[in-house]
Short mmCIF file of C-alpha atoms and ligand atoms in Angstrom, two decimals:
data_model
loop_
_atom_site.label_atom_id
_atom_site.label_comp_id
_atom_site.label_asym_id
_atom_site.label_seq_id
_atom_site.Cartn_x
_atom_site.Cartn_y
_atom_site.Cartn_z
CA MET A 289 -16.39 32.75 51.01
CA SER A 290 -20.16 31.96 51.03
CA ARG A 291 -20.45 30.95 47.02
CA PRO A 292 -18.61 27.30 46.44
CA ILE A 293 -15.69 27.97 44.06
CA GLY A 294 -15.57 26.97 40.65
CA ALA A 295 -18.09 27.25 37.80
CA ALA A 296 -21.06 24.97 37.25
CA ARG A 297 -19.33 23.74 34.08
CA MET A 298 -16.45 22.51 36.30
CA GLY A 299 -18.69 20.08 37.95
CA LEU A 300 -19.10 18.19 34.86
CA LEU A 301 -15.62 17.16 34.51
CA PRO A 302 -15.19 13.81 35.62
CA PRO A 303 -12.36 13.38 38.26
CA TYR A 304 -8.91 13.11 36.35
CA LEU A 305 -8.37 9.50 35.50
CA PHE A 306 -4.95 8.77 37.10
CA ALA A 307 -5.26 11.23 40.13
CA ALA A 308 -6.58 8.33 42.35
CA ILE A 309 -3.81 6.13 40.76
CA GLU A 310 -1.46 8.57 41.10
CA GLN A 311 -1.77 8.81 44.83
CA LYS A 312 -1.76 5.23 45.62
CA ILE A 313 1.66 5.22 43.47
CA ALA A 314 3.11 7.81 45.70
CA ASP A 315 1.98 6.02 48.98
CA LYS A 316 3.34 2.60 47.77
CA ARG A 317 6.74 4.24 46.54
CA ALA A 318 7.02 6.11 49.87
CA ALA A 319 6.79 2.77 51.98
CA GLY A 320 9.68 1.40 49.67
CA VAL A 321 7.70 -0.71 46.90
CA ASP A 322 9.41 -0.85 43.77
CA ILE A 323 6.53 -0.03 41.28
CA ILE A 324 6.80 -0.16 37.54
CA SER A 325 4.55 1.97 35.57
CA LEU A 326 3.14 1.10 32.40
CA GLY A 327 0.51 3.59 33.05
CA ILE A 328 0.99 6.78 31.16
CA GLY A 329 2.11 7.15 27.47
CA ASP A 330 5.15 9.50 27.76
CA PRO A 331 8.24 8.68 25.71
CA ASP A 332 10.90 7.57 28.25
CA THR A 333 13.99 8.17 25.86
CA PRO A 334 15.28 11.92 25.03
CA THR A 335 14.67 14.04 22.62
CA PRO A 336 17.15 13.27 19.59
CA PRO A 337 20.31 15.70 19.93
CA LEU A 338 20.10 17.49 16.82
CA ILE A 339 16.56 18.99 17.82
CA VAL A 340 17.87 20.34 21.07
CA GLU A 341 21.11 21.23 19.85
CA ARG A 342 18.70 23.61 17.23
CA MET A 343 17.26 24.72 20.62
CA ARG A 344 20.25 25.46 22.06
CA SER A 345 21.39 27.52 19.24
CA ALA A 346 17.91 29.08 18.66
CA VAL A 347 17.73 30.08 22.45
CA LEU A 348 20.74 32.12 21.89
CA GLU A 349 19.11 34.19 18.86
CA PRO A 350 17.45 37.44 20.24
CA GLY A 351 15.03 37.36 17.29
CA THR A 352 13.40 34.39 19.11
CA HIS A 353 12.98 36.08 22.48
CA GLN A 354 9.81 38.53 21.69
CA TYR A 355 6.03 37.73 21.40
CA PRO A 356 5.51 34.99 18.79
CA SER A 357 3.01 35.45 16.17
CA ASN A 358 0.04 32.92 16.43
CA ARG A 359 0.44 32.33 12.90
CA GLY A 360 3.78 30.91 13.67
CA ARG A 361 7.10 31.65 11.93
CA GLN A 362 7.30 31.12 7.98
CA SER A 363 9.95 28.48 8.61
CA PHE A 364 7.79 26.70 10.97
CA ARG A 365 4.78 26.58 8.98
CA ASP A 366 7.05 25.88 5.47
CA ALA A 367 8.32 22.56 7.57
CA ILE A 368 4.87 21.36 8.27
CA ALA A 369 3.98 21.90 4.79
CA GLY A 370 6.99 20.10 3.76
CA PHE A 371 6.55 17.48 5.56
CA TYR A 372 3.28 16.62 4.83
CA GLY A 373 4.11 16.91 1.23
CA ARG A 374 7.14 14.54 1.50
CA ARG A 375 5.59 12.19 4.00
CA PHE A 376 1.92 12.09 3.32
CA GLY A 377 1.89 13.58 -0.24
CA VAL A 378 -0.49 16.14 0.99
CA ASP A 379 -0.45 19.71 -0.26
CA LEU A 380 -0.99 22.61 2.34
CA ASP A 381 -0.79 26.14 2.03
CA PRO A 382 1.50 27.73 4.51
CA ALA A 383 -0.31 30.79 4.60
CA THR A 384 -3.88 29.51 5.04
CA GLU A 385 -4.02 25.84 5.76
CA ILE A 386 -1.57 25.71 8.97
CA ILE A 387 -1.43 27.00 12.38
CA PRO A 388 1.24 25.98 15.51
CA ALA A 389 -0.30 24.51 17.95
CA LEU A 390 1.03 24.20 21.90
CA GLY A 391 0.72 20.53 21.36
CA ALA A 392 -2.14 18.48 20.29
CA LYS A 393 -4.08 18.32 23.62
CA GLU A 394 -4.27 22.06 23.35
CA ALA A 395 -5.40 22.21 19.77
CA ILE A 396 -8.18 19.67 20.65
CA ALA A 397 -9.61 21.58 23.62
CA ASN A 398 -9.48 24.96 21.66
CA LEU A 399 -11.14 23.60 18.83
CA ASN A 400 -14.30 22.93 20.90
CA LEU A 401 -14.26 26.52 21.82
CA ALA A 402 -13.91 27.71 18.13
CA LEU A 403 -16.40 25.54 16.76
CA LEU A 404 -19.01 24.25 18.73
CA ASP A 405 -22.27 26.11 20.09
CA PRO A 406 -24.12 25.09 23.41
CA GLY A 407 -26.37 22.17 22.42
CA ASP A 408 -24.25 20.92 19.80
CA VAL A 409 -22.84 17.37 19.47
CA ALA A 410 -19.59 16.11 19.55
CA LEU A 411 -19.15 12.55 18.10
CA ALA A 412 -16.21 10.76 20.09
CA SER A 413 -14.20 8.18 19.55
CA ASP A 414 -14.74 5.67 22.43
CA PRO A 415 -12.38 4.44 24.21
CA GLY A 416 -10.45 7.42 23.16
CA TYR A 417 -8.43 10.27 24.29
CA PRO A 418 -10.21 12.46 27.22
CA VAL A 419 -10.38 15.53 25.93
CA TYR A 420 -12.62 14.33 22.98
CA THR A 421 -15.18 14.47 25.70
CA ASN A 422 -14.25 17.09 28.23
CA GLY A 423 -13.55 19.52 26.04
CA PRO A 424 -17.07 19.58 24.58
CA LEU A 425 -18.36 19.69 28.22
CA LEU A 426 -16.24 22.55 28.75
CA VAL A 427 -18.22 24.67 26.09
CA GLY A 428 -21.62 23.43 26.75
CA ALA A 429 -21.86 21.21 24.19
CA GLU A 430 -22.76 17.46 24.18
CA PRO A 431 -19.97 14.66 23.64
CA VAL A 432 -21.62 11.50 22.38
CA ALA A 433 -19.81 8.19 22.39
CA MET A 434 -19.03 6.81 19.37
CA PRO A 435 -17.64 3.15 20.22
CA LEU A 436 -14.88 1.60 18.38
CA VAL A 437 -16.05 -2.13 17.58
CA PRO A 438 -13.58 -4.81 18.13
CA GLU A 439 -14.94 -7.02 15.29
CA LEU A 440 -14.32 -3.95 13.02
CA GLY A 441 -10.99 -3.16 13.84
CA PHE A 442 -11.62 -0.69 16.18
CA GLN A 443 -13.28 1.74 13.92
CA PRO A 444 -16.86 3.24 14.74
CA ASP A 445 -20.03 1.76 13.12
CA LEU A 446 -21.29 5.05 11.18
CA ALA A 447 -24.30 3.40 10.34
CA ALA A 448 -25.12 3.08 14.23
CA ILE A 449 -25.03 6.71 14.96
CA PRO A 450 -28.62 7.63 16.14
CA ALA A 451 -30.40 10.26 13.38
CA ASP A 452 -31.42 12.58 16.35
CA VAL A 453 -27.88 12.90 17.36
CA LEU A 454 -26.63 13.05 14.02
CA SER A 455 -28.96 16.13 13.20
CA ARG A 456 -27.08 17.81 16.32
CA ALA A 457 -23.71 16.68 15.48
CA ARG A 458 -21.04 19.55 14.47
CA ILE A 459 -17.92 17.79 14.92
CA MET A 460 -16.14 14.28 14.77
CA TYR A 461 -13.33 12.77 16.51
CA ILE A 462 -11.18 10.33 15.01
CA ASN A 463 -7.72 8.98 15.68
CA TYR A 464 -5.36 6.59 14.07
CA PRO A 465 -2.95 4.62 14.54
CA ASN A 466 -5.42 5.02 17.85
CA ASN A 467 -4.62 5.57 21.42
CA PRO A 468 -5.83 3.48 23.34
CA THR A 469 -6.54 0.39 21.07
CA GLY A 470 -3.40 0.51 18.77
CA ALA A 471 -5.74 -0.05 15.51
CA VAL A 472 -4.42 1.52 12.50
CA ILE A 473 -6.49 2.05 9.08
CA GLU A 474 -6.00 -0.33 6.19
CA ASP A 475 -8.95 0.03 4.20
CA ASP A 476 -11.62 2.69 2.82
CA PHE A 477 -12.67 3.97 6.43
CA PHE A 478 -11.17 7.68 5.54
CA GLU A 479 -13.03 7.73 2.31
CA ARG A 480 -16.09 6.72 4.19
CA VAL A 481 -15.84 9.15 6.81
CA VAL A 482 -15.29 11.81 4.31
CA ALA A 483 -18.51 10.58 2.45
CA PHE A 484 -20.32 10.45 5.96
CA ALA A 485 -19.19 13.82 6.93
CA ARG A 486 -20.33 15.63 3.53
CA LYS A 487 -23.91 13.93 3.71
CA ASN A 488 -24.08 15.12 7.49
CA ASP A 489 -22.35 18.47 7.37
CA LEU A 490 -19.72 17.33 10.11
CA ILE A 491 -16.29 18.69 10.79
CA VAL A 492 -13.91 15.97 11.04
CA ILE A 493 -10.91 16.25 13.65
CA HIS A 494 -8.39 13.70 12.76
CA ASP A 495 -5.92 13.26 15.65
CA ASN A 496 -2.89 12.24 14.09
CA ALA A 497 -0.41 11.90 16.93
CA TYR A 498 0.76 8.40 16.26
CA SER A 499 1.17 8.77 12.29
CA GLU A 500 5.17 8.20 12.37
CA ILE A 501 4.72 5.52 15.12
CA SER A 502 4.24 2.20 13.47
CA TYR A 503 5.47 -1.59 13.17
CA ASP A 504 5.71 -4.45 10.41
CA GLY A 505 5.98 -2.31 7.41
CA TYR A 506 2.64 -0.45 7.89
CA VAL A 507 2.72 3.16 7.28
CA ALA A 508 -0.03 5.32 8.49
CA PRO A 509 -1.69 7.65 6.11
CA SER A 510 -2.80 11.12 6.94
CA PHE A 511 -6.56 11.66 6.55
CA LEU A 512 -6.01 14.64 4.54
CA ALA A 513 -4.80 12.24 1.76
CA THR A 514 -8.30 11.31 1.35
CA PRO A 515 -9.66 12.95 -1.67
CA GLY A 516 -12.12 15.57 -0.25
CA ALA A 517 -11.03 15.33 3.18
CA LYS A 518 -9.45 18.88 3.12
CA ASP A 519 -13.67 19.76 2.23
CA VAL A 520 -14.63 18.36 5.41
CA GLY A 521 -11.87 18.63 8.09
CA ILE A 522 -8.65 19.13 9.70
CA GLU A 523 -5.88 17.05 11.14
CA VAL A 524 -4.35 17.84 14.47
CA PHE A 525 -0.33 17.18 14.22
CA SER A 526 1.74 16.58 17.16
CA LEU A 527 5.49 16.29 17.40
CA SER A 528 5.11 14.99 21.03
CA LYS A 529 5.54 11.33 20.57
CA THR A 530 7.38 11.10 17.44
CA TYR A 531 10.31 13.14 18.33
CA ASN A 532 10.36 12.61 22.03
CA MET A 533 9.11 16.11 22.89
CA THR A 534 6.31 15.97 24.96
CA GLY A 535 7.68 18.53 27.51
CA TRP A 536 8.10 21.18 24.61
CA ARG A 537 4.34 21.55 23.47
CA SER A 538 4.89 21.49 19.92
CA GLY A 539 1.96 20.70 16.85
CA ALA A 540 0.05 22.43 14.45
CA VAL A 541 -3.41 22.54 13.32
CA VAL A 542 -3.66 21.74 9.40
CA GLY A 543 -6.36 21.30 6.77
CA ASN A 544 -9.55 23.19 5.82
CA PRO A 545 -8.85 26.98 5.78
CA GLU A 546 -12.08 27.92 7.43
CA VAL A 547 -11.46 25.76 10.48
CA VAL A 548 -8.01 26.89 10.65
CA ALA A 549 -8.96 30.36 10.67
CA ALA A 550 -11.59 30.00 13.25
CA TYR A 551 -9.04 28.45 15.29
CA TRP A 552 -6.62 31.18 14.73
CA GLN A 553 -9.08 33.57 15.86
CA LEU A 554 -9.80 32.03 18.78
CA LYS A 555 -6.02 31.42 19.78
CA THR A 556 -5.48 35.23 19.26
CA ASN A 557 -7.74 35.65 22.15
CA VAL A 558 -6.31 32.86 24.34
CA ASP A 559 -2.51 32.56 24.02
CA SER A 560 0.51 34.35 22.68
CA GLY A 561 1.90 31.51 20.23
CA MET A 562 4.55 29.31 20.68
CA PHE A 563 8.09 30.32 21.50
CA GLU A 564 10.14 30.80 18.44
CA ALA A 565 13.01 28.97 19.55
CA VAL A 566 10.71 25.89 19.68
CA GLN A 567 9.42 26.40 16.30
CA GLU A 568 12.97 26.48 15.06
CA ALA A 569 13.82 23.49 16.99
CA SER A 570 10.70 21.79 15.33
CA VAL A 571 11.88 22.70 11.79
CA ALA A 572 15.01 21.09 12.81
CA ALA A 573 12.78 17.88 13.73
CA LEU A 574 10.73 17.81 11.04
CA GLU A 575 13.48 18.33 8.19
CA SER A 576 15.68 15.77 9.58
CA ASP A 577 16.20 12.46 8.24
CA GLN A 578 14.08 10.87 10.19
CA GLU A 579 16.45 8.57 11.75
CA SER A 580 15.40 8.72 15.05
CA VAL A 581 11.98 7.88 14.33
CA ARG A 582 13.37 4.83 12.91
CA GLU A 583 15.39 3.85 15.48
CA MET A 584 12.54 4.82 18.41
CA CYS A 585 10.08 2.72 15.99
CA VAL A 586 12.59 -0.37 16.57
CA ILE A 587 12.63 -0.28 20.18
CA TYR A 588 9.04 0.18 20.40
CA ARG A 589 8.42 -3.12 18.30
CA ARG A 590 10.83 -4.89 20.66
CA ARG A 591 8.74 -4.04 23.87
CA ARG A 592 5.62 -4.74 21.90
CA ASP A 593 6.64 -8.26 21.46
CA ILE A 594 7.88 -8.87 24.61
CA LEU A 595 4.77 -7.65 26.31
CA VAL A 596 2.46 -9.32 23.95
CA ASP A 597 4.36 -12.83 23.97
CA ALA A 598 3.91 -12.81 27.92
CA LEU A 599 0.58 -11.85 27.71
CA ASN A 600 -0.35 -14.33 25.27
CA ALA A 601 1.64 -16.78 27.22
CA ILE A 602 -0.95 -16.68 30.15
CA GLY A 603 -3.91 -16.63 27.79
CA LEU A 604 -4.93 -13.13 27.40
CA GLY A 605 -5.13 -13.23 23.67
CA VAL A 606 -3.53 -9.68 22.49
CA THR A 607 -3.31 -8.84 19.21
CA PRO A 608 -0.02 -7.12 18.36
CA PRO A 609 -0.93 -3.61 17.69
CA LYS A 610 0.54 -2.20 14.30
CA GLY A 611 0.58 1.36 15.53
CA ALA A 612 1.10 3.93 18.59
CA ILE A 613 2.72 2.98 21.87
CA TYR A 614 0.33 0.69 23.68
CA VAL A 615 -0.70 -2.73 24.19
CA TRP A 616 -4.37 -2.95 24.19
CA ALA A 617 -5.55 -6.12 26.33
CA ARG A 618 -8.87 -7.62 27.45
CA VAL A 619 -8.99 -8.45 31.05
CA PRO A 620 -9.12 -12.28 32.29
CA GLU A 621 -12.43 -13.93 32.95
CA GLY A 622 -14.33 -12.59 35.96
CA GLU A 623 -12.63 -9.56 36.35
CA THR A 624 -13.38 -5.93 35.23
CA SER A 625 -10.98 -2.90 34.14
CA ALA A 626 -10.94 -1.17 37.45
CA SER A 627 -10.67 -4.71 39.24
CA PHE A 628 -7.70 -5.95 37.16
CA THR A 629 -6.07 -2.88 37.37
CA GLU A 630 -6.41 -2.85 41.10
CA LYS A 631 -5.16 -6.40 41.30
CA VAL A 632 -2.02 -5.78 38.93
CA LEU A 633 -1.33 -2.51 41.25
CA GLU A 634 -1.79 -4.42 44.89
CA ASP A 635 -0.57 -7.77 43.95
CA ALA A 636 2.38 -7.14 41.42
CA ALA A 637 3.17 -3.36 41.93
CA VAL A 638 2.57 -2.62 37.90
CA VAL A 639 0.74 0.32 36.98
CA ILE A 640 -1.58 -0.05 33.97
CA SER A 641 -4.70 1.59 32.66
CA PRO A 642 -8.28 0.72 33.31
CA GLY A 643 -9.62 0.85 29.65
CA SER A 644 -12.98 2.24 31.08
CA ALA A 645 -11.11 5.35 31.83
CA PHE A 646 -11.06 5.79 28.30
CA GLY A 647 -14.53 5.67 27.65
CA PRO A 648 -17.73 3.22 28.10
CA SER A 649 -16.33 1.00 25.31
CA GLY A 650 -12.82 0.46 27.06
CA GLU A 651 -14.62 -1.37 29.90
CA GLY A 652 -13.29 -5.08 29.83
CA PHE A 653 -9.99 -3.78 28.76
CA VAL A 654 -6.66 -2.57 29.55
CA ARG A 655 -3.66 -0.48 28.48
CA MET A 656 -0.17 -0.90 28.77
CA SER A 657 2.28 1.96 27.89
CA LEU A 658 5.68 0.94 26.00
CA THR A 659 7.50 4.03 27.28
CA THR A 660 9.34 1.84 29.96
CA PRO A 661 12.91 0.45 29.65
CA ASP A 662 13.03 -3.02 28.19
CA ASP A 663 14.32 -4.77 31.48
CA ARG A 664 11.66 -3.04 33.81
CA LEU A 665 8.94 -4.15 30.97
CA VAL A 666 10.28 -7.61 31.38
CA GLU A 667 10.19 -7.50 34.83
CA ALA A 668 6.51 -6.23 34.77
CA ALA A 669 5.58 -9.08 32.19
CA GLU A 670 6.84 -11.38 34.54
CA ARG A 671 5.12 -10.25 37.70
CA ILE A 672 1.83 -10.29 35.67
CA ALA A 673 2.28 -13.64 34.33
CA ARG A 674 2.74 -14.88 38.03
CA LEU A 675 -0.08 -13.19 39.38
CA VAL A 676 -2.71 -14.74 36.42
CA ASP A 677 -1.14 -18.18 36.74
CA ALA A 678 -1.74 -18.03 40.47
C1 PLP B 724 -0.40 12.09 23.24
C2 PLP B 724 -1.45 12.42 22.76
C3 PLP B 724 -1.85 13.64 22.43
C4 PLP B 724 -1.31 14.83 23.23
O1 PLP B 724 -0.12 15.45 22.09
P1 PLP B 724 0.44 16.55 22.84
O2 PLP B 724 0.78 16.85 21.56
O3 PLP B 724 1.62 16.26 23.67
O4 PLP B 724 -0.75 17.27 23.67
C5 PLP B 724 -2.99 13.85 21.90
N1 PLP B 724 -4.21 12.77 21.14
C6 PLP B 724 -3.53 11.45 21.57
C7 PLP B 724 -4.46 10.47 20.78
C8 PLP B 724 -2.50 11.05 22.49
O5 PLP B 724 -2.18 10.04 22.69
#
């Protein structure tokens, strides 16, 4: 073939952040090295039995076997609405304000297609989930990093966004409890975002992947509970982290009916909806007593404390996060995100993620995931401690 394979837009995408690390891990494991991975945030404990049991029975119902509607089953939309009402005090109309998503990642990627024209700007939390920047790139739009400022509790400084960027900006991605920093919202930030979006004609997309995972008595709000939020935005909700369902691909786009309609229209041209058995299992998850979620938060909190104590003991100065499943730590003096990640992998056989992989403002930090069993996490912390002491 004389023409190179791959559309020009593919060349805009940065290399997949974990590809090189994955290769190194594979090589080391093949050589017999005992690697502990605190890299990817993928829950290590299984999906709760009541959800699996509902899946088992739903699969046996022939009514779940055909093409689903992209609008989703009534039972699924009602369950999302019920959950949002009970948990967040947010009213959602199941007919016009809820569409199932094949996970938050699919929703975020496709929302760019549904909402952005070439040349539009997408304001993206930096550091942040990589799809906030790669999604806009794939549709010919321009992602602009919105640095999360440590001194502001890892919120962006809205006043610092340049006027010429703002005039082209169409959407804004935010995410709390935050990946990768673990930051949560405890002030009027969402109110300020609503006012800012109104003033600048922006659509706010709040990635709500971690609302149920929090510690120390903190309870995360929905962005949509903010007065006026539904006029300016939507929330992307996901069952992945809350119910250990990352492999099941279940979530929802909820909120502003016009944005929800645009997403639905796009989806009717891209995929054929969510397996209805997965929708029924999701209903069981959302309508359960949430005991599994409380138990999981206890597990993550214990691991968080193990890791934070160990890192503080060696002088890394980590603040315990109140939400999400990561510890975000500054690298030691004289190191960069990449050099410290490399050193920890080479000399301690522990995989961590360089903060710079989540955007330019992540430089100087590393992310460690809490999705590793306690004994392995203790071992990883000890190995890192020995390394930094040396
Ligand atoms: C894990 C994660 C997602 C992806 O969730 P899925 O529903 O599994 O696609 C989205 N956003 C953030 C911030 C995440 O950490």
